[in-house]
CSV table of C-alpha atoms and ligand atoms in Angstrom, one decimal:
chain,number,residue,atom,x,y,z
A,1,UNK,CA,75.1,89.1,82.7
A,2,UNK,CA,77.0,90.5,79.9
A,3,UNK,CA,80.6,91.2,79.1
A,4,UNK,CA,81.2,94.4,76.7
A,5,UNK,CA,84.3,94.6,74.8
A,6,UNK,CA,86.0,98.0,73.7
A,7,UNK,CA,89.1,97.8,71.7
A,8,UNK,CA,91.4,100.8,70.3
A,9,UNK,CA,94.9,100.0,68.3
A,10,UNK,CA,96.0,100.6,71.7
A,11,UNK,CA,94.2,99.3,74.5
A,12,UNK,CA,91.1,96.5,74.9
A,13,UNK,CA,88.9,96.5,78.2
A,14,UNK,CA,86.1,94.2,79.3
A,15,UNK,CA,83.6,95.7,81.0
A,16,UNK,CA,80.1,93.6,83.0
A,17,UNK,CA,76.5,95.4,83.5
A,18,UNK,CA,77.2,93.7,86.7
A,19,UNK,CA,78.1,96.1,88.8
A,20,UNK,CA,79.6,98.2,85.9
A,21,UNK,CA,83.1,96.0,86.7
A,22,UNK,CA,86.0,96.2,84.9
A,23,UNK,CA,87.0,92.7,84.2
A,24,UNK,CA,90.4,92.8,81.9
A,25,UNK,CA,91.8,95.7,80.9
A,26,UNK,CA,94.9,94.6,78.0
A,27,UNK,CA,97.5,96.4,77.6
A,28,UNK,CA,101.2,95.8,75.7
A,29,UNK,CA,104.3,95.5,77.6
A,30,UNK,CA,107.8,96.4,76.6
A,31,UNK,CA,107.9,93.0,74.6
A,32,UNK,CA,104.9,93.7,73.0
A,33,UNK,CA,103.1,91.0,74.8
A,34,UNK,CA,100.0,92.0,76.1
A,35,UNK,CA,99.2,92.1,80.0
A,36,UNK,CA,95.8,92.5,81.7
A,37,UNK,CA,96.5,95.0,84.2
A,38,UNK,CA,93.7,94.5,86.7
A,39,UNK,CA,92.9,91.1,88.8
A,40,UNK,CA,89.5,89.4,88.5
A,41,UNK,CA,88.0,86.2,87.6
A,42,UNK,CA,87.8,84.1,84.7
A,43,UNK,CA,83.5,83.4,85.4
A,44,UNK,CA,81.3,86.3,85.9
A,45,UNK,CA,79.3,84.5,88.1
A,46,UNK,CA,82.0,84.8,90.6
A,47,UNK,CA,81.8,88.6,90.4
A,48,UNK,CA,77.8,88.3,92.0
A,49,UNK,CA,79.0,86.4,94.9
A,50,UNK,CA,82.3,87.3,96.2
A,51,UNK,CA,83.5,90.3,98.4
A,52,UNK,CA,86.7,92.0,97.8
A,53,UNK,CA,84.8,94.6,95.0
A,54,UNK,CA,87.5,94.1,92.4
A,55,UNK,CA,87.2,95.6,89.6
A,56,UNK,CA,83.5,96.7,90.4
A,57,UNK,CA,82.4,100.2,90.5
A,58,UNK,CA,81.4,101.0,94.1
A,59,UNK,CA,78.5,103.0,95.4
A,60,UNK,CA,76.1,105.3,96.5
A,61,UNK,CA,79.1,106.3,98.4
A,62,UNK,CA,82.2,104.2,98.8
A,63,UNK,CA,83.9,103.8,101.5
A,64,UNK,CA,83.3,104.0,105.5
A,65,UNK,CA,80.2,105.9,106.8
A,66,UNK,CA,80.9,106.0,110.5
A,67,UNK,CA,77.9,103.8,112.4
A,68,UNK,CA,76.2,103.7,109.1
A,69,UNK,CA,73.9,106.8,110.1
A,70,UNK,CA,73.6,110.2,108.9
A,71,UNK,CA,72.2,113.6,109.3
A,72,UNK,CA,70.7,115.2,106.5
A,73,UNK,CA,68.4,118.1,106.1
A,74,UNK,CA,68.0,117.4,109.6
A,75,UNK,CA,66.3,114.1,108.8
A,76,UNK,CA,68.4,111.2,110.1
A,77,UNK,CA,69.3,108.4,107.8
A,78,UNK,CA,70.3,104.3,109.0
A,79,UNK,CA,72.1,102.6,106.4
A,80,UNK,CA,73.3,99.0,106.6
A,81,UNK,CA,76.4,98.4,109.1
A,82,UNK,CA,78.3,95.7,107.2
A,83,UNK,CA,82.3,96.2,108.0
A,84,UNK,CA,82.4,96.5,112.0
A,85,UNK,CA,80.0,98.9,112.9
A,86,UNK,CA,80.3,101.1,109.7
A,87,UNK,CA,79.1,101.3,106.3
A,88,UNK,CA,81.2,100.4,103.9
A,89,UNK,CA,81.2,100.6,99.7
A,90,UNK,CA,77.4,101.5,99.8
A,91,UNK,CA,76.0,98.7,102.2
A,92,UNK,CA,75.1,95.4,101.4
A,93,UNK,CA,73.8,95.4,98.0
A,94,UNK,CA,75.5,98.5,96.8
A,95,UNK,CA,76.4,99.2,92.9
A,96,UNK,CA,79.0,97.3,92.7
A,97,UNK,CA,76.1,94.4,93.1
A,98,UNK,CA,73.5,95.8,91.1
A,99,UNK,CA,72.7,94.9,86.9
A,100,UNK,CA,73.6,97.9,84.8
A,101,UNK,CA,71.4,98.7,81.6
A,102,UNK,CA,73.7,99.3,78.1
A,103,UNK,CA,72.4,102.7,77.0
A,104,UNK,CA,74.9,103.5,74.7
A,105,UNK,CA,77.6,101.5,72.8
A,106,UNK,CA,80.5,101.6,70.3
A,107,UNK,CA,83.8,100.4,69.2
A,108,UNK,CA,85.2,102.2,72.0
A,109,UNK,CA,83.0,103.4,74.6
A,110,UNK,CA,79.9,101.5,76.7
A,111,UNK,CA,77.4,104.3,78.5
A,112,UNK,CA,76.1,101.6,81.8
A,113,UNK,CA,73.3,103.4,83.8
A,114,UNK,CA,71.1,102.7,87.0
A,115,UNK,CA,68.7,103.8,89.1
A,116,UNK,CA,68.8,103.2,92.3
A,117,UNK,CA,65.2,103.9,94.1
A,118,UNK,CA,64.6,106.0,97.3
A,119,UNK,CA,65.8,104.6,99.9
A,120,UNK,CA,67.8,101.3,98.9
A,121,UNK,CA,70.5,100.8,100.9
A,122,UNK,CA,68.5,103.3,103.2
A,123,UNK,CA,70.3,106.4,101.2
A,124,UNK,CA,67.3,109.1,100.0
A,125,UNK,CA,66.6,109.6,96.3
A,126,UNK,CA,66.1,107.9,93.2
A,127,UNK,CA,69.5,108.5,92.2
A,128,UNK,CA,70.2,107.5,87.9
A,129,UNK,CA,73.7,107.3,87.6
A,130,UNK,CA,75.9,106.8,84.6
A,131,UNK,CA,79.1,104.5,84.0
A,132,UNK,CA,81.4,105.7,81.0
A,133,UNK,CA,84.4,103.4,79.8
A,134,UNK,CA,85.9,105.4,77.1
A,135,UNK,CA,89.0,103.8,75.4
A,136,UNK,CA,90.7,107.0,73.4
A,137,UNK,CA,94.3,106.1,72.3
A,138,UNK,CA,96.5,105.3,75.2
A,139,UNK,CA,93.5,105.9,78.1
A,140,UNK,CA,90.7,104.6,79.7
A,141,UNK,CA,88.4,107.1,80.5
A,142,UNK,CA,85.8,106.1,83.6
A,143,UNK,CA,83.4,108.8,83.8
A,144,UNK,CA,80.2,109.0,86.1
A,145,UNK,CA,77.4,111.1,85.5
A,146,UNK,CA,74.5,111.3,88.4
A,147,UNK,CA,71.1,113.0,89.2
A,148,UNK,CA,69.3,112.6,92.2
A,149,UNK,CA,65.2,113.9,92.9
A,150,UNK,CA,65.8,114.6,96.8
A,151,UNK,CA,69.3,115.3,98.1
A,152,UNK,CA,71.6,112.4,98.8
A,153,UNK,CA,75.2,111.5,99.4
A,154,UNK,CA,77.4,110.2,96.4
A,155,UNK,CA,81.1,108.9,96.2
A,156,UNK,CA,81.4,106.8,93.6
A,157,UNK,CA,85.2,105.0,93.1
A,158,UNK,CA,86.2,101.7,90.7
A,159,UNK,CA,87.9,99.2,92.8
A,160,UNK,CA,89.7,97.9,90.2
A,161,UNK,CA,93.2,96.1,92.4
A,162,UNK,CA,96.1,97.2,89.3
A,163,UNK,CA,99.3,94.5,89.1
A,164,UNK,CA,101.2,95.3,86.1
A,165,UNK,CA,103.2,92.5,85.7
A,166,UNK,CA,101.4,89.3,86.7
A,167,UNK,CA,103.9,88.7,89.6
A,168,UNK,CA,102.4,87.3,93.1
A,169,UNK,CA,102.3,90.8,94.8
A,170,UNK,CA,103.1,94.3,93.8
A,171,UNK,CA,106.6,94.4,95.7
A,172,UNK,CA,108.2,95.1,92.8
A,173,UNK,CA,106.5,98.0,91.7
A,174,UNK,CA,106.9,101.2,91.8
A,175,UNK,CA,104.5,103.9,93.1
A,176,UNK,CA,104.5,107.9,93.2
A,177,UNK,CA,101.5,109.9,94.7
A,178,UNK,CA,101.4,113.6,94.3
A,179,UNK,CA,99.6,114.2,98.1
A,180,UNK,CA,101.6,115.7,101.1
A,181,UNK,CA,99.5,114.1,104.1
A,182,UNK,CA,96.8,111.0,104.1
A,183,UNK,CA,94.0,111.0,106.4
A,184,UNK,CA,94.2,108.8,109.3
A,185,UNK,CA,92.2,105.3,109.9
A,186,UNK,CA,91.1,103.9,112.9
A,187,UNK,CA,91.0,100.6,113.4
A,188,UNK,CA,88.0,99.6,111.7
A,189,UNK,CA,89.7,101.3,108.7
A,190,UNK,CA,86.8,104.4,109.2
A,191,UNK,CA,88.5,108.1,108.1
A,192,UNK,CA,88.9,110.1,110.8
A,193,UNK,CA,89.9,113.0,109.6
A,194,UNK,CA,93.1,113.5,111.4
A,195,UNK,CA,95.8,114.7,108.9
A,196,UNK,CA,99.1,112.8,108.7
A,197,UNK,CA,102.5,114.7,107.3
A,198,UNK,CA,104.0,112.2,105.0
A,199,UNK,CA,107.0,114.0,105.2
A,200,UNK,CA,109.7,111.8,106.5
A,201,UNK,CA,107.4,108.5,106.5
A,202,UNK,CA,108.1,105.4,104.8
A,203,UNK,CA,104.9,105.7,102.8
A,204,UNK,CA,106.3,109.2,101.6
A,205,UNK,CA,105.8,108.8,97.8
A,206,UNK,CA,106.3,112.5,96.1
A,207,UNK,CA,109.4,110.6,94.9
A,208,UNK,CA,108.4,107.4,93.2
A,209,UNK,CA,109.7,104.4,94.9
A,210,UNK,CA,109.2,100.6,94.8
A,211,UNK,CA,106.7,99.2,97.4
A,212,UNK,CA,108.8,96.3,98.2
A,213,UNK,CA,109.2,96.4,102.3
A,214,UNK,CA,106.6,99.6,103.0
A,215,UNK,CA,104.0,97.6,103.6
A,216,UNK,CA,105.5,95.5,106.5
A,217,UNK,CA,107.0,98.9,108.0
A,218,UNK,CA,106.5,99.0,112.0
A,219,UNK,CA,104.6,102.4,110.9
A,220,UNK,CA,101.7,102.9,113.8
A,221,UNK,CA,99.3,103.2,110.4
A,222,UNK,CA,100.8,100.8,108.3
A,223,UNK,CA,100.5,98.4,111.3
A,224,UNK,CA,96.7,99.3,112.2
A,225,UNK,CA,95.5,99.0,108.7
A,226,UNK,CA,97.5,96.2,107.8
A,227,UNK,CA,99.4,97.9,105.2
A,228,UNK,CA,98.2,100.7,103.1
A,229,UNK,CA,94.6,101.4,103.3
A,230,UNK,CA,94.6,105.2,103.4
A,231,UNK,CA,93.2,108.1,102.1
A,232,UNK,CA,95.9,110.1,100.3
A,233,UNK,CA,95.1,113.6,99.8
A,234,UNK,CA,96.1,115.2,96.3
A,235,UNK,CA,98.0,117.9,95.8
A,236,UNK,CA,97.6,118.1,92.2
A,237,UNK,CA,94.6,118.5,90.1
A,238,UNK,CA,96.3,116.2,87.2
A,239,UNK,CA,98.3,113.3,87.0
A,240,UNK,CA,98.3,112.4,90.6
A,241,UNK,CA,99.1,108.9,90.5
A,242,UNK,CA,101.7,106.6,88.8
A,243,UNK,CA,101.8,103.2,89.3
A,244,UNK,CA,105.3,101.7,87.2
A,245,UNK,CA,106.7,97.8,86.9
A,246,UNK,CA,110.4,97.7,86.5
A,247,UNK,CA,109.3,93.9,85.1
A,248,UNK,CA,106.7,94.5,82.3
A,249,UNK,CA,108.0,98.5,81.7
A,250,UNK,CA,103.8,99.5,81.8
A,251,UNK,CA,103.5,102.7,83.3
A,252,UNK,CA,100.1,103.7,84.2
A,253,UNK,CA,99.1,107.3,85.3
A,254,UNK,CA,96.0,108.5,87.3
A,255,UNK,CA,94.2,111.3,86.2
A,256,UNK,CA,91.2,112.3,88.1
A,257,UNK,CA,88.7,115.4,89.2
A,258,UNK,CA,88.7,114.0,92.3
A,259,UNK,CA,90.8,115.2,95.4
A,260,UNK,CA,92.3,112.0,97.3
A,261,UNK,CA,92.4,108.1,96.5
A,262,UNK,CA,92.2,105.4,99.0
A,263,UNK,CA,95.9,103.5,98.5
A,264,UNK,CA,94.8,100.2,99.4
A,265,UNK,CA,97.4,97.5,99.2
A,266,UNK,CA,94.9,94.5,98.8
A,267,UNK,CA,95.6,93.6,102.3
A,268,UNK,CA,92.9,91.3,102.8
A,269,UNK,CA,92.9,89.4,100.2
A,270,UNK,CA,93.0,85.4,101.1
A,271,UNK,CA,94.2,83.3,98.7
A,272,UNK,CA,91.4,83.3,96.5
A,273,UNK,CA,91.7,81.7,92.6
A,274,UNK,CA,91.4,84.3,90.2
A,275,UNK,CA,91.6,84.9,86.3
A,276,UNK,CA,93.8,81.8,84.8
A,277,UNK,CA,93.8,79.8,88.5
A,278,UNK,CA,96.6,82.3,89.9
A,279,UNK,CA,96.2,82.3,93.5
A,280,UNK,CA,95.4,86.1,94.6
A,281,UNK,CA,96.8,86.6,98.0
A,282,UNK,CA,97.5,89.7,100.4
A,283,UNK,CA,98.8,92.4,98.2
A,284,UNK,CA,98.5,90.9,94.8
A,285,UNK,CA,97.5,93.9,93.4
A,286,UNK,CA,97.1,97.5,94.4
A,287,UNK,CA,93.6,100.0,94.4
A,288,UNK,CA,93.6,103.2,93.6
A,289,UNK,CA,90.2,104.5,94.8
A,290,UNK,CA,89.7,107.7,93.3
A,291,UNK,CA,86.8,109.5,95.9
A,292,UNK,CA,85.6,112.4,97.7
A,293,UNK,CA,86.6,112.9,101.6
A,294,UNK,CA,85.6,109.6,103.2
A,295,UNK,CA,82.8,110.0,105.7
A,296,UNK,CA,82.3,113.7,104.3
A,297,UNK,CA,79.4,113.6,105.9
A,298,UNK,CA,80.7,113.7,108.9
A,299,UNK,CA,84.3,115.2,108.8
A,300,UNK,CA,83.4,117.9,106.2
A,301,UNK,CA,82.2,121.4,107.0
A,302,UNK,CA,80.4,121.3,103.4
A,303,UNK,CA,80.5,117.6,102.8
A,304,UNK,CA,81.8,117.4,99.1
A,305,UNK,CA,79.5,114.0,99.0
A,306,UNK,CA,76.5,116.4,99.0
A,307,UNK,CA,74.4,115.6,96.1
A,308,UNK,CA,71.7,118.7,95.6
A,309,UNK,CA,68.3,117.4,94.7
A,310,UNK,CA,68.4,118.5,90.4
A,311,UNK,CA,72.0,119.3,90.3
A,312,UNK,CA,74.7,117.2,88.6
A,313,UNK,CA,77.3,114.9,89.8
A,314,UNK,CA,80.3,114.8,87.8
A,315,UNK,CA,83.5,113.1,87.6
A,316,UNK,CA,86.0,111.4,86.0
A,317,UNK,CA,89.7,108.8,86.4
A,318,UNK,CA,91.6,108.2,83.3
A,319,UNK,CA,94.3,105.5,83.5
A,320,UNK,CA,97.0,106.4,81.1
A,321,UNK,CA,99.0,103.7,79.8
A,322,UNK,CA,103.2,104.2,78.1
A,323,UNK,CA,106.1,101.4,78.4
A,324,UNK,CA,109.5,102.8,79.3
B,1,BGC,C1,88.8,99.3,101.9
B,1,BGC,C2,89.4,98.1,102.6
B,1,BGC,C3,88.4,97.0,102.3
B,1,BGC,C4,88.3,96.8,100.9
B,1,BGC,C5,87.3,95.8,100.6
B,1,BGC,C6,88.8,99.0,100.4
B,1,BGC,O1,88.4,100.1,99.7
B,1,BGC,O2,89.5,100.5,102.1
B,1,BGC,O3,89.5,98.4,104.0
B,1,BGC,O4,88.8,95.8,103.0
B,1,BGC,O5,88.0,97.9,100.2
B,1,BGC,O6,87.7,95.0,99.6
């Protein structure tokens, strides 16, 4: 295992081949003193055998796959049911699990790839994908780049849990989402495709509001998911995300070619040591997912996690750093 760094005058990032995981990502506060925004552990060994996927990037396709099966080409696909009885964040051994080659590295980028073979995971294909970190002045640049030899399904998100301020939970900070509805969860947390107006809901954030007190709102999907852990549908194609702490004055912005983010308030983590023996408990951080429709494969007319034998996956989530 190897840990990668990539400095700027602006920004530093660590990044693993395992798993292509972003393990500290440094950035300067309104003091000057510099915070790693994104939770993690201080031994990489810890990144192989724990669950929780933070900072990891997450694939063939990230979140839920209802009953872990699908239909494609009229061929019918079983992949591993290992969150109730659904796939989740590619199956057992999914990317976020898997050693990255370094094809490509400089001052401030790191080009990971790997191939995943026909069939692991029980998706079809040998599927090569790409993981770009790209520091470029204020902004990390994740891009992923992915061919596949027979169609296959790709969603590919970094899990990355963002505090910006070292406190205990991400009360305190302050979160605006450019989406108009989020798509439901069931109680196993699968999509199912049901549209929910935010208008008028506690978790309403056109308007950028602190956290503190949404995520123990007697909301019928706060309360099923256990706080937030909820596709939220974009209605921009820019800047759709901005995650502020009062405490450290860090802004970061999401930017992303993808349409929706799964908003997930760390709800289940337990308490676990992470980097510098802090304790990481239930909402300690917060993910922004970046994806395709959830279960496209299911919910979608033309799934959007279609990946056309030959043609070429493409996508890309800055984080965009300023102190105010
Ligand atoms: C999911 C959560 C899940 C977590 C795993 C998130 O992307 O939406 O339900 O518990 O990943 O750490």
């Amino acid at each position: 295992m190897r840990a990668i760094i990539l400095k700027n005058d602006v920004l530093e990032a660590r990044v693993c081949d395992f798993g292509a995981t972003l393990l500290n990502l440094y950035v300067k506060d309104r003091q000057g003193n510099v915070v790693d925004v994104v939770l993690g552990y201080d031994e990489l060994q810890r990144y192989c055998s724990e669950d929780g996927y933070l900072g990891a990037t997450v694939g063939r396709v990230c979140n839920r796959i209802k009953n872990g099966t699908f239909d494609l080409n009229h061929k019918m696909y079983q992949l591993a049911t290992n969150n109730g009885p659904n796939h989740l964040h590619g199956g057992i051994k999914g990317f976020s699990y898997q050693s990255f080659d370094i094809v490509e590295q400089t001052k401030s980028r790191v080009v990971l790839q790997y191939v995943s073979k026909h069939l692991e995971e029980g998706y079809p294909g040998n599927l090569t994908l790409k993981v770009i970190y790209e520091l470029d002045d204020n902004c990390l640049n994740m891009k992923y780049e992915a061919v596949s030899d027979k169609d296959t399904l790709i969603n590919i998100t970094n899990h990355s849990y963002y505090n910006l301020s070292h406190e205990d939970t991400i009360d305190n900070h302050e979160l605006m989402i450019r989406s108009d509805v989020l798509i439901e969860a069931n109680k196993d947390g699968l999509a199912t495709g049901k549209e929910v107006v935010l208008d008028g809901k506690p978790y309403d954030f056109r308007q950028a509001k602190i956290i503190k007190g949404i995520l123990e709102c007697q909301d019928e999907h706060i309360v099923l998911g256990n706080g937030l852990d909820h596709p939220f549908v974009f209605n921009h194609c820019k800047n759709q995300v901005c995650l502020f702490s009062p405490k450290s004055g860090i802004e970061m912005v999401v930017s992303t070619t993808l349409p929706q983010a799964q908003i997930y308030s760390a709800n289940y983590l337990d308490g676990r040591m992470g980097k510098q023996g802090k304790k990481y408990n239930k909402h300690a951080g917060i993910c922004i997912e970046t994806q395709n429709m959830p279960d496209a494969i299911h919910l979608e007319d033309t799934p959007t996690t279609i990946l056309k034998k030959g043609e070429r996956y493409c996508e890309s989530t800055q984080l965009i750093f300023k102190v105010r």
